[in-house]
Coordinates of C-alpha atoms and ligand atoms in Angstrom, one line a residue:
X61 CA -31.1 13.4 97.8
X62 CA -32.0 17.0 96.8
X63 CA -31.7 17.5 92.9
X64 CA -28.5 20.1 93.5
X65 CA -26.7 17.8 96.0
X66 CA -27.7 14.8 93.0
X67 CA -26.2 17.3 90.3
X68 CA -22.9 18.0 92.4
X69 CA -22.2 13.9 92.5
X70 CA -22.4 13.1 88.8
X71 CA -19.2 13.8 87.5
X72 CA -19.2 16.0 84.4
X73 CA -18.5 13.9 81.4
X74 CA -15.2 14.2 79.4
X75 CA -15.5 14.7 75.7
X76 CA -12.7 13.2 73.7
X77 CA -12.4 13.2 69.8
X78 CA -14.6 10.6 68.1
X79 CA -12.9 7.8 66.9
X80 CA -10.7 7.8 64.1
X81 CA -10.8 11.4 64.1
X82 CA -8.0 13.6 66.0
X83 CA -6.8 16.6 66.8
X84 CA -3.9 18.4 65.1
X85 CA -1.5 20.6 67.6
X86 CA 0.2 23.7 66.5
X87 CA 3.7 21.2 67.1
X88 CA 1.9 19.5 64.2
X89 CA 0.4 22.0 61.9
X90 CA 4.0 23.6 61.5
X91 CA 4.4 20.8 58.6
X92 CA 1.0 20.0 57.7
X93 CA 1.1 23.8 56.4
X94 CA 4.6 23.6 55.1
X95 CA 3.0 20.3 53.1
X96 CA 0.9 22.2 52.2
X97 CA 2.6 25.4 50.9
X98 CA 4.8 22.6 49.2
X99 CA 1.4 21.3 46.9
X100 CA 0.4 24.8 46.0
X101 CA 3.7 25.9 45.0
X102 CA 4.8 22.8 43.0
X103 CA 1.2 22.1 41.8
X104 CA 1.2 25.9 40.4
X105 CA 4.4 25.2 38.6
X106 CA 2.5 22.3 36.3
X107 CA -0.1 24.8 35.8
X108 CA -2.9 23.4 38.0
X109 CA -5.8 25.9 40.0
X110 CA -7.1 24.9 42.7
X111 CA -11.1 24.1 43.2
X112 CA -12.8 23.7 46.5
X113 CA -15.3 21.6 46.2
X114 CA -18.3 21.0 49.1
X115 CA -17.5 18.2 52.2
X116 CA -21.0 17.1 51.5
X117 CA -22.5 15.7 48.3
X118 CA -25.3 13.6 46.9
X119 CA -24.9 10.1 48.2
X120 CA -25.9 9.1 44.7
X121 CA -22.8 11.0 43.3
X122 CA -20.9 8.5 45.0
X123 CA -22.5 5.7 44.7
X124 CA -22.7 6.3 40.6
X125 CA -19.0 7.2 40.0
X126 CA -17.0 4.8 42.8
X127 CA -19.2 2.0 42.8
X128 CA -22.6 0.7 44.8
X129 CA -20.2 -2.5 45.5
X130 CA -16.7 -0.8 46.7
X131 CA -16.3 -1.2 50.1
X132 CA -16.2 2.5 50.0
X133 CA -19.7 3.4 49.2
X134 CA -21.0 -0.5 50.7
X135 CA -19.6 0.0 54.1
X136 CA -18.1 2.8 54.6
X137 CA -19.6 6.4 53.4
X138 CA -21.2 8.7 56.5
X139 CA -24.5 9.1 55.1
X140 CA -27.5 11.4 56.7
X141 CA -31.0 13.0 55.5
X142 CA -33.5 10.9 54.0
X143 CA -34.9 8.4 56.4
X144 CA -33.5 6.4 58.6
X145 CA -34.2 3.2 57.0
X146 CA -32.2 4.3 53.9
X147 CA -29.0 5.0 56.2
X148 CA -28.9 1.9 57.5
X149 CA -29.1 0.1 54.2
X150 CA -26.1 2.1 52.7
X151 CA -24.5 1.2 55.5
X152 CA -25.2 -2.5 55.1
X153 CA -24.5 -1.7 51.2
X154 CA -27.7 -2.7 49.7
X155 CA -28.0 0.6 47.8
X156 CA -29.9 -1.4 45.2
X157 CA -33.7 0.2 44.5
X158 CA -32.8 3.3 47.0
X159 CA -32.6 5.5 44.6
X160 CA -36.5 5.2 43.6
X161 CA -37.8 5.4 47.3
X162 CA -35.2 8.2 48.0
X163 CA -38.4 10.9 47.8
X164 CA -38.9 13.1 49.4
X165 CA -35.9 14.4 50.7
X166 CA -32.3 13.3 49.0
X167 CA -29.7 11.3 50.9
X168 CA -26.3 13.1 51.6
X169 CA -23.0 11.6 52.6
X170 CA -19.7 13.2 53.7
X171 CA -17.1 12.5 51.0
X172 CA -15.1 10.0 50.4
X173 CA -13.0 11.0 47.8
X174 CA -12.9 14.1 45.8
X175 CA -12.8 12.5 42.3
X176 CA -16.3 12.3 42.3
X177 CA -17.2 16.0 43.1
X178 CA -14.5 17.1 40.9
X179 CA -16.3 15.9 37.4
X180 CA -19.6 17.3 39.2
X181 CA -18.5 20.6 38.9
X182 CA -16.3 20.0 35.5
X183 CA -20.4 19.3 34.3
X184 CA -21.6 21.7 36.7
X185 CA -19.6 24.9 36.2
X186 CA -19.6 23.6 31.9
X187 CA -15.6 23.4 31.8
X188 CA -15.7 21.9 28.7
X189 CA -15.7 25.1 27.2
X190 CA -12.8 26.3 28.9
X191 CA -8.9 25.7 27.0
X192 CA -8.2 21.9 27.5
X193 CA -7.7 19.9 29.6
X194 CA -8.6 22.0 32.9
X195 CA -6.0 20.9 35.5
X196 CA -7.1 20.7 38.9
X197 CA -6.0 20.0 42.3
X198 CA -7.3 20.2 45.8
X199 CA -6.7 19.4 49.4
X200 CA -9.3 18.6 52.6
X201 CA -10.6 16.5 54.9
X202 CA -12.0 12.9 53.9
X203 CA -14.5 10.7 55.3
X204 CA -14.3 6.7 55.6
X205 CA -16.0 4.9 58.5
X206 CA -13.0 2.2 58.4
X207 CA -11.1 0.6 60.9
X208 CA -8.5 2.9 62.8
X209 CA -4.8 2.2 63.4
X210 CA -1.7 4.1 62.4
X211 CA -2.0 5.6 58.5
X212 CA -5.8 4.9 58.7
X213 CA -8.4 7.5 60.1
X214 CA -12.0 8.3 59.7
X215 CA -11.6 11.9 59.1
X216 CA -8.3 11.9 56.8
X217 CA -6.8 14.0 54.5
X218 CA -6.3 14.1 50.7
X219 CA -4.4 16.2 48.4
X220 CA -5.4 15.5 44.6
X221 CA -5.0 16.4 41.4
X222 CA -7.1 15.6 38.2
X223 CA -7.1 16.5 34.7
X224 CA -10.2 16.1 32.5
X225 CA -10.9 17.6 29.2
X226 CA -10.7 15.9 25.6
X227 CA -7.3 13.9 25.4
X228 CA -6.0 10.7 26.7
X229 CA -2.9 11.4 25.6
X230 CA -0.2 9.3 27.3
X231 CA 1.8 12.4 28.2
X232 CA -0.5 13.7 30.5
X233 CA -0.5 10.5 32.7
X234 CA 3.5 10.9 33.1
X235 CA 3.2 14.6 33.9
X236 CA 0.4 13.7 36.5
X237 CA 2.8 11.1 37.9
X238 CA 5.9 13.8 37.1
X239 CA 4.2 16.1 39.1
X240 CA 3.7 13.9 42.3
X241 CA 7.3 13.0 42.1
X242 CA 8.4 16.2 41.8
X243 CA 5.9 16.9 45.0
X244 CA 7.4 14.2 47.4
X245 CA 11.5 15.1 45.9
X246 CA 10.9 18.6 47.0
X247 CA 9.6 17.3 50.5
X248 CA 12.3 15.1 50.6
X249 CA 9.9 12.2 51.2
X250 CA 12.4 8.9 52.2
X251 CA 11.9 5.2 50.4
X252 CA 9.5 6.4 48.1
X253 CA 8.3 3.4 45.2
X254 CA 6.0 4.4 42.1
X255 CA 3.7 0.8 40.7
X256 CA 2.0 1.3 37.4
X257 CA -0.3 -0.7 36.0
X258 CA -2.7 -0.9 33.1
X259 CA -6.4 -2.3 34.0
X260 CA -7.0 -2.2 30.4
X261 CA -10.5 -0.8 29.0
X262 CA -14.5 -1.3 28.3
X263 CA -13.1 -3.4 25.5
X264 CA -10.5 -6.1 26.6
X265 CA -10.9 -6.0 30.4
X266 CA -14.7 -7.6 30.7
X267 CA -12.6 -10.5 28.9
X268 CA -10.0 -10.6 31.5
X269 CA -12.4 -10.4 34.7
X270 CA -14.6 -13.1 33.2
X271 CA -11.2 -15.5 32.4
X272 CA -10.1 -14.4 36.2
X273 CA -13.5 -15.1 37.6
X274 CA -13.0 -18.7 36.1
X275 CA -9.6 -19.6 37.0
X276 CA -10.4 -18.0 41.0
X277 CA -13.3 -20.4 40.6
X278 CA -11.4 -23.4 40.4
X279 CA -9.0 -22.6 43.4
X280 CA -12.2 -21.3 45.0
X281 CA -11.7 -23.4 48.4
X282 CA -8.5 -22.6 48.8
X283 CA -9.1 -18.8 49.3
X284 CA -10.1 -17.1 52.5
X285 CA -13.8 -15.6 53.1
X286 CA -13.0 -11.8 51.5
X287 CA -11.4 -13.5 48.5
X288 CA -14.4 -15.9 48.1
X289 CA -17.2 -13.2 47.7
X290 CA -15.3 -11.0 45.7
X291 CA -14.9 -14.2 42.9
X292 CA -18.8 -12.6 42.8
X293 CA -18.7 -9.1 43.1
X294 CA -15.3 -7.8 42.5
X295 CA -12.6 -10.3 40.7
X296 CA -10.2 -7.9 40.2
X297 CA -10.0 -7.0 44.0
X298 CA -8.8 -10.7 45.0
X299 CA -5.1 -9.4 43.1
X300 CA -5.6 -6.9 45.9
X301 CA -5.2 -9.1 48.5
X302 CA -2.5 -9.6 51.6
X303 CA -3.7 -12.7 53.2
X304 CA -0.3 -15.0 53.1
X305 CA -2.2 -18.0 52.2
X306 CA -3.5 -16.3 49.3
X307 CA -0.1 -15.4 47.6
X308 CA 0.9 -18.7 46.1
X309 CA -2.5 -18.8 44.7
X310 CA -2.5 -15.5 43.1
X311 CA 1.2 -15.4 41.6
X312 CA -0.5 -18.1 39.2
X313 CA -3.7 -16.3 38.3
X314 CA -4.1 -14.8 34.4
X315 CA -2.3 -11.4 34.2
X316 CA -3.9 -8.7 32.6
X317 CA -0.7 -7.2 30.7
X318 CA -1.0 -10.4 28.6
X319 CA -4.9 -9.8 27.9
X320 CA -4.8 -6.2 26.8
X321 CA -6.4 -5.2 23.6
X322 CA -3.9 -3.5 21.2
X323 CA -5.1 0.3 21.9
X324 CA -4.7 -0.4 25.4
X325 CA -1.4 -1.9 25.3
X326 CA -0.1 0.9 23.2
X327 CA -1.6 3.9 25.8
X328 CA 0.4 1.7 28.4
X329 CA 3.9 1.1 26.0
X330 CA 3.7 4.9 25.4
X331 CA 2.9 5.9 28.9
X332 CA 6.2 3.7 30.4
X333 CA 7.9 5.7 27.4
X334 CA 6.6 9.3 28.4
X335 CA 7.4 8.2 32.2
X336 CA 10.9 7.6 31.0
X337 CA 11.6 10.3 29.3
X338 CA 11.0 12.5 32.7
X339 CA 13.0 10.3 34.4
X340 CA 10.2 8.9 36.4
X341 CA 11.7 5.6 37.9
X342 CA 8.6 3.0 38.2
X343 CA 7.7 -0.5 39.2
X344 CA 5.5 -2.4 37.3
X345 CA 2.7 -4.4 38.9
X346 CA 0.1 -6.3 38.1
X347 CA -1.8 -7.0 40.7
X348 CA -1.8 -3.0 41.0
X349 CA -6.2 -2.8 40.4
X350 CA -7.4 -0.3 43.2
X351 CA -10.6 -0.3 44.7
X352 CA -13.1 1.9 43.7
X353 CA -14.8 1.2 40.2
X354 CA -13.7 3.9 38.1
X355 CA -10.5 3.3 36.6
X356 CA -9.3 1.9 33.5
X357 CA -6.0 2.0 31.7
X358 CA -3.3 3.3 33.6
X359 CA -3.4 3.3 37.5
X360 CA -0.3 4.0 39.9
X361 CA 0.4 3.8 43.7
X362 CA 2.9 5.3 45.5
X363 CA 4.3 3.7 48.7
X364 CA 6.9 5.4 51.4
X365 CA 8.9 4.3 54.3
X366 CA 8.3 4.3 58.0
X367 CA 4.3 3.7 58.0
X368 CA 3.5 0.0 58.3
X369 CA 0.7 -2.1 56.6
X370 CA -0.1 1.1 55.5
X371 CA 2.1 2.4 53.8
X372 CA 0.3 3.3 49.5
X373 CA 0.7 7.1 50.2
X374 CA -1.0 7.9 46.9
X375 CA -2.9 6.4 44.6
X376 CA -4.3 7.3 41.0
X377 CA -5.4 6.4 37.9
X378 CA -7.2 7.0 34.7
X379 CA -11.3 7.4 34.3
X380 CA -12.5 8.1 31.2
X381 CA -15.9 7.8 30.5
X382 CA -16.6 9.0 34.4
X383 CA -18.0 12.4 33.4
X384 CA -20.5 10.7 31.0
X385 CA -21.2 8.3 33.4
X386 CA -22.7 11.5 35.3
X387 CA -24.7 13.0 32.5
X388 CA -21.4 15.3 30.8
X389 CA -20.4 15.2 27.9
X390 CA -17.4 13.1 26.3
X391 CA -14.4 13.6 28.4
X392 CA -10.7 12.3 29.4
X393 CA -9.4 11.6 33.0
X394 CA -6.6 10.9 34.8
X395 CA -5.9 12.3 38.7
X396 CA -4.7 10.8 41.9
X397 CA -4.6 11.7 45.5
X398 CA -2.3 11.8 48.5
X399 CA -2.8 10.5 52.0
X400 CA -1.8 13.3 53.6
X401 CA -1.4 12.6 57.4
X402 CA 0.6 9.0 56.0
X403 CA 3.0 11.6 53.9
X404 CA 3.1 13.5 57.5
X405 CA 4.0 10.3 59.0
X406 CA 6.6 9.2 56.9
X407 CA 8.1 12.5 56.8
X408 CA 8.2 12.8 60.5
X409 CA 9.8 9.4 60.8
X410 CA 12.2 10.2 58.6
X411 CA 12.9 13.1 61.0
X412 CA 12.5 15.2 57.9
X413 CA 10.2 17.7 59.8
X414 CA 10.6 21.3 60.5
X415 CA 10.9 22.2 63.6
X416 CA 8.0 24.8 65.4
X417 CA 9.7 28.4 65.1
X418 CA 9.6 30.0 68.7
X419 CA 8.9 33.5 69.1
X420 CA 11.1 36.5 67.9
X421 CA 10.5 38.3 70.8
X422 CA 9.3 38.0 74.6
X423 CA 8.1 41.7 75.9
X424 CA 9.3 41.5 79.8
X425 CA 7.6 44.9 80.9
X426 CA 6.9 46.4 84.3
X427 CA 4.9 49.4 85.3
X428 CA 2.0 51.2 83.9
X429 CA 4.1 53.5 81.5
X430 CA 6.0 50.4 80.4
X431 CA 2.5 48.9 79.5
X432 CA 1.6 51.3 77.4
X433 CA 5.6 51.4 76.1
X434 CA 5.1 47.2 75.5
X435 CA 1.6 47.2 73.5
X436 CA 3.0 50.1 71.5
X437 CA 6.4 48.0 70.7
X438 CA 4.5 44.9 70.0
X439 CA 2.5 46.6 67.7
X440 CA 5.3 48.0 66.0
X441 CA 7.3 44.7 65.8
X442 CA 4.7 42.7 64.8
X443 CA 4.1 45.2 61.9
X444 CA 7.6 44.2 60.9
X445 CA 7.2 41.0 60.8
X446 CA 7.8 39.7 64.3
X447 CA 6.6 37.3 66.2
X448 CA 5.8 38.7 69.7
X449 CA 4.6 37.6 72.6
X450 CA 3.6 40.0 75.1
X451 CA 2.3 39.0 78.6
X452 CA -1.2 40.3 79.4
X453 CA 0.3 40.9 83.3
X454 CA 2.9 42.6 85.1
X455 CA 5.3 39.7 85.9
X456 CA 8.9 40.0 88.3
X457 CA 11.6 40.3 85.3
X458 CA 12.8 36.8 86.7
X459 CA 10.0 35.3 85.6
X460 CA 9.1 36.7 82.8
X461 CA 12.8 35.7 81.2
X462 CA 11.9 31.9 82.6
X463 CA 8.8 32.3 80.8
X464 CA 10.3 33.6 77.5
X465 CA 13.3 30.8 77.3
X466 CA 10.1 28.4 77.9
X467 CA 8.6 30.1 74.8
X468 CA 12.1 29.6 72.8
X469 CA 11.9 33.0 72.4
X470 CA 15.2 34.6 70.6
X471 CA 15.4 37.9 72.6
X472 CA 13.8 39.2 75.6
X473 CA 12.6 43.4 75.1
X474 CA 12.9 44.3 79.0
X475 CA 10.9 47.3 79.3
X476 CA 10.6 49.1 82.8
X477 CA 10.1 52.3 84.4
X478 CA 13.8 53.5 83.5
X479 CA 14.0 52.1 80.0
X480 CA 10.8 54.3 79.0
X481 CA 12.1 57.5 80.7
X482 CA 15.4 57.0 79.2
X483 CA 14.1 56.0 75.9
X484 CA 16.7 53.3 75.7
X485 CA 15.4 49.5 75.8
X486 CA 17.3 47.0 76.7
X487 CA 17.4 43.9 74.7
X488 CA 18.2 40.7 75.9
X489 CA 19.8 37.5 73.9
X490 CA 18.7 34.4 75.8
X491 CA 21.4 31.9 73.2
X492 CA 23.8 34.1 75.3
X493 CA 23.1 36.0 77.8
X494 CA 24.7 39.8 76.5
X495 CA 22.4 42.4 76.4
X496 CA 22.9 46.2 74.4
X497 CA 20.5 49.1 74.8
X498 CA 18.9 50.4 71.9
X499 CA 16.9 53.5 70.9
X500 CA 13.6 52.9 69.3
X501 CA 14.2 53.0 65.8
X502 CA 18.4 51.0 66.4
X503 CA 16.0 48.5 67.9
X504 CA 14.0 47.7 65.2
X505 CA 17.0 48.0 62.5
X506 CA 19.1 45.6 65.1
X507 CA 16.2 43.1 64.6
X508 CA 15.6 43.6 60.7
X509 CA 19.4 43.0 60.7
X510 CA 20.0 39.8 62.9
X511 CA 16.8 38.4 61.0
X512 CA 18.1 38.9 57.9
X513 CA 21.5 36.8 59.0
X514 CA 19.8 33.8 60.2
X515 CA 17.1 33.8 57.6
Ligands
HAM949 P1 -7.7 6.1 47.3 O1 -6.7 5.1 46.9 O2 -9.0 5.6 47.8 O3 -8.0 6.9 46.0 O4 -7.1 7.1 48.3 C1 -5.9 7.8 48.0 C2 -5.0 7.8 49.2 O5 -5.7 8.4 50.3 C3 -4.5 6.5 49.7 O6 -3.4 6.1 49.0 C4 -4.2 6.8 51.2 O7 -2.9 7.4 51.2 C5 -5.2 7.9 51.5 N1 -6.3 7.2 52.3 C6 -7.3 6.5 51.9 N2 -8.1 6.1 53.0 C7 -7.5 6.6 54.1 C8 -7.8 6.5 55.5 N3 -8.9 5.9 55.9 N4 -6.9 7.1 56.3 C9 -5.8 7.8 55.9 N5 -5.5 7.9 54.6 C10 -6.3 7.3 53.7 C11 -8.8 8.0 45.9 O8 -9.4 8.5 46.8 C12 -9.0 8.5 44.5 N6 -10.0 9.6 44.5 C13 -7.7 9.0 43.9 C14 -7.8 9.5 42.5 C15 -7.9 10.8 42.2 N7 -7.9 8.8 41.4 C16 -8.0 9.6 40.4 N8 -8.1 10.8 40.8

């Protein structure tokens, strides 16, 4: 077979979106920008700026702030540069000694989490100095190599919040939770449920693991395989866990509330207090520990309706100490962060979506002068504020109206050899059907006018 007759047989392939990633249609993006609108406007109110931080960050950032033993950094980062060798051992999480052979060339991963590169640049940029604490939030894509289904994506997106600077002052963990709340009432989010929990401190919680390492010990057999290594690395994680078998088990285990020290107990008395006084309903629950390594004290999760097993829509908590923990100095944290396509989900379930706005305006034109008549009308409109959509062809008036009731277009701007010599455009209300013929100027006024009714 000739090479171009071998060329013409192999059938081109088709590219489709990787894996846990996916596309986001304009029928889409309607709410993911109202959403979004939504954070910046209530997050503004609370006196929050917004950072951008990079996608892409040390993979030793990571590893240092949410834990070499998380599943997050273990199993699941996207990490490149370096050597290959070095990928493949993040990936099968034995980070341990990597960062002494990292030389030459510094691993990267794509982020995670933001928490991480937000104290980065609290150190970096020297916000200590700054009036305290510096309130930040942010929103973006995230990057988890974990299993796909519905809620759970490999390219996801967050929108987070975190305060650092010198106090741990109960207040501010209500107001961070507050301000959430307030977030997903003015959405209008459905079945929302806030769980608190303390995880206590550097103090009293070391105490707690080792008592709950001892008790999981003894029931040891009786757990499945997850549950069994994490008696090892992770104690805390086993309260985490769904398996039904497990749940008889657990509902025995040592709670932490009852193994707080006393400063820890009173942060969480006076946080429940603060939360109260805002009118913040909550949940307590102790099993509430979260997965990456960072917290301590007070740590919250939010859950919706209408999106499955996965339904913890935000999650948060307190990390001081993380700054130092990355060379800054002293400093107070507290921060969370929303699943953003899960609070899409809900919200479309809940049918609580708006709807994609059609156009204002479809330009039916015909004939060269009405051309030139159409491009400088569109102009004109879309200077006003208009949407317009005007065909790049001649089209039979017929089908041009078919085409702009397709569009959901309010009115059709017919525009033909009579309507320019005349100077009068006829205008077209497709609800209807009536049409009226307008000078230039009426035109626009008509519009300005019927806009400002159903706005
Ligand atoms: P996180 O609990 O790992 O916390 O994630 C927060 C939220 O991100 C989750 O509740 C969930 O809604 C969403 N999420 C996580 N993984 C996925 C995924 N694979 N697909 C879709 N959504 C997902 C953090 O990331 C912390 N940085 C939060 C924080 C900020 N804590 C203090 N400050």
């Amino acid at each position: 077979m000739s090479e171009g007759a071998q060329k013409k047989q192999e059938k081109p392939r088709k590219f489709q979106a990787i894996r846990g990633t996916r596309d986001l249609l304009p029928s889409e993006t309607v709410l993911w920008n109202h959403v979004e609108q939504t954070a910046h406007a209530v997050f503004g109110t609370f006196g929050f700026g917004e950072i951008r931080v990079p996608i892409f960050e040390s993979t030793d950032l990571f590893a240092r702030s949410i834990g070499a033993e998380t599943d997050v950094v273990s199993k699941e980062m996207y990490t490149f540069g370096g050597f290959a060798e070095f990928s493949e051992r993040v990936r099968g999480g034995r980070m341990e000694g990597m960062l002494s052979e990292m030389q030459p060339e510094e691993m990267i991963s794509l982020r995670p989490e933001a928490t991480a590169s937000v104290c980065r640049a609290y150190i970096e940029h020297s916000m200590q100095q700054l009036p305290q604490p510096v309130k930040l939030y942010y929103m973006g894509p995230m990057f988890r190599r974990e299993r796909p289904q519905k809620g759970r994506y490999r390219q996801f997106y967050q929108i987070g919040a975190e305060v650092l600077g010198g106090s741990d002052a109960p207040a501010i963990d209500a107001e961070v939770i507050e301000m959430v709340m307030t977030f997903f009432d003015r959405l209008e989010l459905q079945g929302v449920q806030l769980d608190i929990n303390s995880i206590g401190d550097r103090n009293c919680r070391p105490k707690y693991v080792d008592l709950l390492r001892a008790e999981l010990l003894k029931v040891k057999d009786r757990l499945g395989p997850d549950s069994q290594r994490r008696i090892e690395t992770n104690p805390l994680r086993v309260l985490d866990s769904k398996l039904e078998s497990e749940q008889g088990i657990i509902a025995t285990l040592p709670r932490i509330a009852d193994h707080l020290c006393e400063e820890c107990a009173a942060h969480y008395a006076a946080v429940k207090h603060q939360l109260e006084m805002r009118g913040v309903i909550y949940r307590e629950n102790w099993r509430l520990v979260r997965g990456l390594d960072y917290y301590m004290r007070t740590t919250f999760e939010i859950t919706a309706q209408g999106l499955g097993s996965q339904n913890a829509v935000c999650g948060g908590g307190r990390y001081d100490g993380l700054v130092e923990l990355l060379g800054g100095p002293s400093t107070k944290g507290i921060g969370f962060a929303i699943g953003e396509d899960r609070l899409i989900l809900s919200l479309q379930e809940s049918g609580k979506a708006p709807a994609q706005e059609g156009r204002d305006v479809y330009i039916a034109w015909m004939g060269e002068r009405a051309h030139a008549t159409a491009i400088r009308a569109a102009k004109d409109l879309r200077k006003a504020g208009f949407s317009v959509e005007l065909p790049p062809l001649e089209q039979k008036f017929g089908k041009a109206l078919g085409q702009a009731d397709k569009l959901g277009a309010k009115y059709a701007l017919i525009l033909g050899d009579n309507e320019v010599s005349e100077g009068l455009w006829t205008l077209k209300t497709l609800a209807d059907g009536s049409q009226a013929k307008y000078t230039e100027p009426d035109l626009l006024d008509h519009l300005r006018k019927s806009k400002a009714v159903s706005s």
